[in-house]
N, CA and C atoms as an extended XYZ file, in Angstrom:
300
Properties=species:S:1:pos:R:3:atomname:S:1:resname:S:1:resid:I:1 pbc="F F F"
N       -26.513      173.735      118.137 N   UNK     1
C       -25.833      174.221      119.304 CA  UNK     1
C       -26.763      175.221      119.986 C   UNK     1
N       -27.013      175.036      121.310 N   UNK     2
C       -27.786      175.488      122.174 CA  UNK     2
C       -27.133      176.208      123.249 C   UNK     2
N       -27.592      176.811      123.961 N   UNK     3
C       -27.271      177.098      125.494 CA  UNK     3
C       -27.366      176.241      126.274 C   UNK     3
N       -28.469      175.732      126.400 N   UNK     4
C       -28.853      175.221      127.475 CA  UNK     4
C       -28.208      173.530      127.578 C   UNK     4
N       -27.509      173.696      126.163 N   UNK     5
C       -27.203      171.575      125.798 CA  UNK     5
C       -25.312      171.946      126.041 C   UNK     5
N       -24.567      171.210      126.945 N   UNK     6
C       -23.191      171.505      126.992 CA  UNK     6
C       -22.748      170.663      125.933 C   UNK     6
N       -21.456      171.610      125.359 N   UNK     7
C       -20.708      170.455      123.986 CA  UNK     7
C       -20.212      169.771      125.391 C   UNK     7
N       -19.964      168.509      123.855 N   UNK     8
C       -18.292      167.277      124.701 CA  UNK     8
C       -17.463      168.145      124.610 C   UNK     8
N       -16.514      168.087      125.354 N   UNK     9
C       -15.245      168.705      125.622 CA  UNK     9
C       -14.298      168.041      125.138 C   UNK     9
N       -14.653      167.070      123.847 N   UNK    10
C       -13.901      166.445      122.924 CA  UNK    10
C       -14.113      167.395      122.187 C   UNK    10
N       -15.009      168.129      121.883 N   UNK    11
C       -15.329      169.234      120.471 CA  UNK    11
C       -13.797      170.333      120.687 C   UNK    11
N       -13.602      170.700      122.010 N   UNK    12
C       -12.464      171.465      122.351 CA  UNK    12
C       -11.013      170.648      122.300 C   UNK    12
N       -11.203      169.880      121.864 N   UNK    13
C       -10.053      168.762      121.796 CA  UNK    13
C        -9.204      169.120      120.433 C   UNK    13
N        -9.969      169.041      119.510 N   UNK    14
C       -10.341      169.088      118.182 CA  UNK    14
C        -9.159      170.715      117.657 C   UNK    14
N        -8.401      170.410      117.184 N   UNK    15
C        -7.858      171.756      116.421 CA  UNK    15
C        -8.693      172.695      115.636 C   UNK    15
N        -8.823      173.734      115.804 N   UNK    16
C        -9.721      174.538      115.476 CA  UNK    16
C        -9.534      174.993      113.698 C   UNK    16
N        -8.611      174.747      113.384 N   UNK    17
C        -8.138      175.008      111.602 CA  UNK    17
C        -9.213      173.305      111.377 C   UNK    17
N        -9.309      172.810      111.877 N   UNK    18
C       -10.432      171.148      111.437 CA  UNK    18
C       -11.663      171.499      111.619 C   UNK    18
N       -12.485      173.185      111.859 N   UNK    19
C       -13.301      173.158      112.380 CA  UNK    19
C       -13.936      174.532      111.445 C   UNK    19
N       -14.927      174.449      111.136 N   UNK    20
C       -15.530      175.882      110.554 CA  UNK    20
C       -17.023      175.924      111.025 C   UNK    20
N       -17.362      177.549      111.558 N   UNK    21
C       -18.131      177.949      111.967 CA  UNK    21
C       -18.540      178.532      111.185 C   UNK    21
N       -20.529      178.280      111.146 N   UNK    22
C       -21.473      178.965      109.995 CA  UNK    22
C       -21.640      180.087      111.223 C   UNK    22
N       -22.130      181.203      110.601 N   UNK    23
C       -23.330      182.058      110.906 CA  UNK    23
C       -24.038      182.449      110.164 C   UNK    23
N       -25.011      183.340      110.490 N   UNK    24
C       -26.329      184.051      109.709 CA  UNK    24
C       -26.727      185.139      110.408 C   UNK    24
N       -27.323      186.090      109.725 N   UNK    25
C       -28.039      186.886      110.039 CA  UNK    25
C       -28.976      186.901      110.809 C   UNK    25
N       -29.173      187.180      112.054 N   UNK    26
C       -30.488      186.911      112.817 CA  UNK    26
C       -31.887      186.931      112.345 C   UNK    26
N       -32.178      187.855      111.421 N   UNK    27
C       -33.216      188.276      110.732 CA  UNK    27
C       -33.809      186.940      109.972 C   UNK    27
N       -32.656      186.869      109.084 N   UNK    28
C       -32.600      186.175      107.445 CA  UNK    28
C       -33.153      184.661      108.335 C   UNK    28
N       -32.379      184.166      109.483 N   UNK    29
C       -32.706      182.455      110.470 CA  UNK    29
C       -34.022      182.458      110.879 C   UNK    29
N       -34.608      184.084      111.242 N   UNK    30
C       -36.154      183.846      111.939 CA  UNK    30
C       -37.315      183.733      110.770 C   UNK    30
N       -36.621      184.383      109.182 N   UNK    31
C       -37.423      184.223      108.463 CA  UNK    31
C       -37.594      182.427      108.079 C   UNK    31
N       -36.080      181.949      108.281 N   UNK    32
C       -36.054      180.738      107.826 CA  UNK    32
C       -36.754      179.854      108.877 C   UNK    32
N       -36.876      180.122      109.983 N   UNK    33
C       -37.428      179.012      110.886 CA  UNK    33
C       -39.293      179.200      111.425 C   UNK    33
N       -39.707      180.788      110.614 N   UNK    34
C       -41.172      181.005      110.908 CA  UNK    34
C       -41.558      179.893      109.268 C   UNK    34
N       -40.808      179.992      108.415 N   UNK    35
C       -40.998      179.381      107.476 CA  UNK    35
C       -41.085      177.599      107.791 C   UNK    35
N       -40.243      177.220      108.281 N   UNK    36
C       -40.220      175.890      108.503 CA  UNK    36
C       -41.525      175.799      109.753 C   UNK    36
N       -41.937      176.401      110.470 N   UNK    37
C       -42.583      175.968      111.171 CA  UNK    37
C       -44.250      176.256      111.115 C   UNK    37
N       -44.340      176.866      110.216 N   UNK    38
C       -45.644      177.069      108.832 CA  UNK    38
C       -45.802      175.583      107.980 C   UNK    38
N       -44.410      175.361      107.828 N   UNK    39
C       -44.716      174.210      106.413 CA  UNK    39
C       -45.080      172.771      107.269 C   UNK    39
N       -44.400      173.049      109.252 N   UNK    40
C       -44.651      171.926      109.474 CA  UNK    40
C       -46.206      172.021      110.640 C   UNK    40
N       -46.761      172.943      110.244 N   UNK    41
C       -48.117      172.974      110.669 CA  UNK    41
C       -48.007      173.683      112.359 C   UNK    41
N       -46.684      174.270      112.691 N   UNK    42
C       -46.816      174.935      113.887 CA  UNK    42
C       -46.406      175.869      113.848 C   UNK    42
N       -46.754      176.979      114.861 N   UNK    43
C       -47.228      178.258      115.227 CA  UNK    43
C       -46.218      179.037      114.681 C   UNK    43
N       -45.794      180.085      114.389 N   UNK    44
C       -44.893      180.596      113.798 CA  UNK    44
C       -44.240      181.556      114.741 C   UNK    44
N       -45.193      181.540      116.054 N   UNK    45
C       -44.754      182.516      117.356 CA  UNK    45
C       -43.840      181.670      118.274 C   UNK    45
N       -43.316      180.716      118.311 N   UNK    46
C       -42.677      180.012      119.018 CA  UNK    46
C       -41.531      180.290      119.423 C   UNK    46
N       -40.659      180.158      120.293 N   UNK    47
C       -39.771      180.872      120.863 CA  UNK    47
C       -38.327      179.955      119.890 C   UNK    47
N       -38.730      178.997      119.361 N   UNK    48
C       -37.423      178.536      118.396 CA  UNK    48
C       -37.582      179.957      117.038 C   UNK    48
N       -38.373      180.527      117.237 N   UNK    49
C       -38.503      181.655      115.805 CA  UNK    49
C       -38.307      183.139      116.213 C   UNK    49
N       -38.535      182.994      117.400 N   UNK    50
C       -38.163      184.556      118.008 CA  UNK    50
C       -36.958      185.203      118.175 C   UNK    50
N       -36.594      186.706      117.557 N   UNK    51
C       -35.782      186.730      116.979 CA  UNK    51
C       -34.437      187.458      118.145 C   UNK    51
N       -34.925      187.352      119.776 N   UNK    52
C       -34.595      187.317      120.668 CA  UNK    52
C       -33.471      186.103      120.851 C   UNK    52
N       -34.322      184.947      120.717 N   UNK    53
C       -33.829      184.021      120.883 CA  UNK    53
C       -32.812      183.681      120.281 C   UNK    53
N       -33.228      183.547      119.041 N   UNK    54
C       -32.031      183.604      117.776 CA  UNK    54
C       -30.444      184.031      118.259 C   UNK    54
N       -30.558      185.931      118.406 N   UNK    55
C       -29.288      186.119      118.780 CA  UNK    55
C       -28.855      185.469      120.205 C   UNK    55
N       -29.471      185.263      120.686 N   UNK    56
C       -28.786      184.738      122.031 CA  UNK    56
C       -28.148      183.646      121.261 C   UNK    56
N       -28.980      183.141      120.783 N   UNK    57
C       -28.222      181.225      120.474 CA  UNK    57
C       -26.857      181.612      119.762 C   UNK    57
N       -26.945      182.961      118.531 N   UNK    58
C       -25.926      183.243      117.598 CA  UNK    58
C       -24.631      184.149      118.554 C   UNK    58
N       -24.821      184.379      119.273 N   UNK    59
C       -24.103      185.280      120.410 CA  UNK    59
C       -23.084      183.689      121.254 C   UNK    59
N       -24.139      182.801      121.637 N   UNK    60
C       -23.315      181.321      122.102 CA  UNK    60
C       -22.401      181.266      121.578 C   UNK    60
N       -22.786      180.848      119.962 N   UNK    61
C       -22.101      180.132      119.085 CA  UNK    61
C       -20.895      181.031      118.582 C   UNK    61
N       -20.795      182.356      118.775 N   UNK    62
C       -19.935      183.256      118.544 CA  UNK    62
C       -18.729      183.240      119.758 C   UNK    62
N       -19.626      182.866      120.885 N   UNK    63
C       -18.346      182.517      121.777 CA  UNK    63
C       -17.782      181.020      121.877 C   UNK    63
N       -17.915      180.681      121.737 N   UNK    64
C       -17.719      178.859      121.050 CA  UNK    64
C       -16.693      179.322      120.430 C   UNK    64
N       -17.266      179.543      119.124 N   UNK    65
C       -16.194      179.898      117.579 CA  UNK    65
C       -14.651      180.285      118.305 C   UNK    65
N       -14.983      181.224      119.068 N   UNK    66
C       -13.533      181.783      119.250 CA  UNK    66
C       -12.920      181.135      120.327 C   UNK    66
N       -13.919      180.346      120.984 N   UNK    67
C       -12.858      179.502      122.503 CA  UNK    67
C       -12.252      178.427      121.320 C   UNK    67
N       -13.037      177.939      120.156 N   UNK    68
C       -12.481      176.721      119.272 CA  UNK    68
C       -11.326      177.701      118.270 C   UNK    68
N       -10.952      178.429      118.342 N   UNK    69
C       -10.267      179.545      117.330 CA  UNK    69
C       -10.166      179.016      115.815 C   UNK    69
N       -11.514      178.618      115.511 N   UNK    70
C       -12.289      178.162      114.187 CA  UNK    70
C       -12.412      179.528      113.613 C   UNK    70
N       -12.069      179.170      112.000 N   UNK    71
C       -12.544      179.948      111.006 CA  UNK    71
C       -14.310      180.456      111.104 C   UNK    71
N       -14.550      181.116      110.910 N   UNK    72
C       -16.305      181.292      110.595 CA  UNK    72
C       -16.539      181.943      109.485 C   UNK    72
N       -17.695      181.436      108.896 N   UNK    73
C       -18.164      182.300      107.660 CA  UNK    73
C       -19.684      182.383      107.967 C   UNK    73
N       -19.878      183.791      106.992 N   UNK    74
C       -21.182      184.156      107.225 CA  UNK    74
C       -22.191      184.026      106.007 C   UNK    74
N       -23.153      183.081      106.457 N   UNK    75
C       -23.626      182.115      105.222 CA  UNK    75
C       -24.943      183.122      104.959 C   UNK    75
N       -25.353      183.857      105.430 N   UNK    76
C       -26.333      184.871      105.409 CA  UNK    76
C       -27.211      184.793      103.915 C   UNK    76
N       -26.500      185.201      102.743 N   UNK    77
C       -26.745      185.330      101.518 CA  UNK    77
C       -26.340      184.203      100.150 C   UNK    77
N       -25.968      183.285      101.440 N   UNK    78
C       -24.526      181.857      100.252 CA  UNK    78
C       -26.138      180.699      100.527 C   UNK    78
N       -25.881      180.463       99.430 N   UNK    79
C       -26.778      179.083       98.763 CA  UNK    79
C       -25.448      177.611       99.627 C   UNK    79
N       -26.158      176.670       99.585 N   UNK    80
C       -25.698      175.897      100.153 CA  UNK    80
C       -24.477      175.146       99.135 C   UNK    80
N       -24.423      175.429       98.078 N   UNK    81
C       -23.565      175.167       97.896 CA  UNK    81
C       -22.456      175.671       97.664 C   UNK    81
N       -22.764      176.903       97.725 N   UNK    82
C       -21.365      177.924       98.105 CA  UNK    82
C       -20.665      178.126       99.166 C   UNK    82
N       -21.654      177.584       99.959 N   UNK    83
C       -21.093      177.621      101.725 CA  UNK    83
C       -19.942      176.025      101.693 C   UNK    83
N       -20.818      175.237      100.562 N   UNK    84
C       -19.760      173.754      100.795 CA  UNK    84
C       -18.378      174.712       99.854 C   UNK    84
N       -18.280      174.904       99.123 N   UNK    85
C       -17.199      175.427       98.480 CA  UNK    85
C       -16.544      176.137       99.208 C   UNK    85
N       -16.841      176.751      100.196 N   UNK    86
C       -15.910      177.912      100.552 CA  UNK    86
C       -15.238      176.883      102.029 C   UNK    86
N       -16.521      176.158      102.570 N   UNK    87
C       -15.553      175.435      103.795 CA  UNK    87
C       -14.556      174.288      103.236 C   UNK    87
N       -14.878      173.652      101.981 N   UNK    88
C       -13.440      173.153      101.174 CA  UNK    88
C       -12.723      173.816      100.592 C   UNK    88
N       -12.357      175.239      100.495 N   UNK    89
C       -11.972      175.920      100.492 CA  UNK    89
C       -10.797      175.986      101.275 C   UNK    89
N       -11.203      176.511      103.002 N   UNK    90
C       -10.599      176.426      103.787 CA  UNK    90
C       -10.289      175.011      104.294 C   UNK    90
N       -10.599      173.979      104.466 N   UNK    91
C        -9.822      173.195      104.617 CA  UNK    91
C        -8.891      172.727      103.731 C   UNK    91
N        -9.086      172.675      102.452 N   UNK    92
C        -7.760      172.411      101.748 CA  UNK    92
C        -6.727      173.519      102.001 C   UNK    92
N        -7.321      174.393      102.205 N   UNK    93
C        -6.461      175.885      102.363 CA  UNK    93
C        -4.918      175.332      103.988 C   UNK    93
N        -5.441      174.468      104.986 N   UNK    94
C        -5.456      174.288      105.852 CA  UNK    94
C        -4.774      173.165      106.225 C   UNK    94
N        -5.068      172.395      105.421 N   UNK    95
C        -4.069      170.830      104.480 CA  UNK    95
C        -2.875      171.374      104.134 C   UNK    95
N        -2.839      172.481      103.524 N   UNK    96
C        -1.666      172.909      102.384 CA  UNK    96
C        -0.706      173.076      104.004 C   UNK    96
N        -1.156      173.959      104.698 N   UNK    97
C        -0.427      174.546      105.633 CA  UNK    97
C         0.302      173.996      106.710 C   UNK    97
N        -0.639      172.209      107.408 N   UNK    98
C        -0.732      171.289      107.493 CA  UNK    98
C         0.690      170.711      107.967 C   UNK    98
N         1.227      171.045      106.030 N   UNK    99
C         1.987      169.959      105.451 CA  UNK    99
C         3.740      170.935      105.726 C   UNK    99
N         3.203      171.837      105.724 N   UNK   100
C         4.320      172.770      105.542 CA  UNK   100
C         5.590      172.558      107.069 C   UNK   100
């Protein structure tokens, strides 16, 4: 999710308890993406790594989250498979409620 790329306005369609929003730390994403772009042989100054950029994109996606009134979690320090646990988590959490 970008700025500059518009969602479908099917994404807003979508009940927002069906929907969970990651975030991260701005810091912790620029370390992760100077990293990826080292391993893939480009510049590490690039404006996908700058940590400017970053929050803008995380600032988007923060207003997204709440026009979708999606859960969010902050994956900052969660291994990937704790992040799957916790968003089945909330969706079963969400099922239960669902049903009620």
């Amino acid at each position: 999710m970008v700025p500059e790329v518009p969602l479908p306005e099917e994404l807003f369609q979508i009940p927002g308890r069906k929907i969970v929003g990651l975030i991260i730390d701005p810091f912790k994403l620029n370390n992760i993406r100077e990293e990826r772009l080292r391993t893939m042989g480009l510049h590490a100054d690039a404006n996908y790594a700058n940590v400017s950029r970053i929050e803008e994109e995380l600032n988007y996606a923060k207003t997204v989250m709440r026009r979708l009134h999606c859960p969010v979690l902050d994956v900052t320090n969660k291994s990937i498979e704790e992040t799957a646990g916790m968003v089945m988590q909330i969706i079963q959490k969400n099922r239960v409620m669902d049903t009620r």
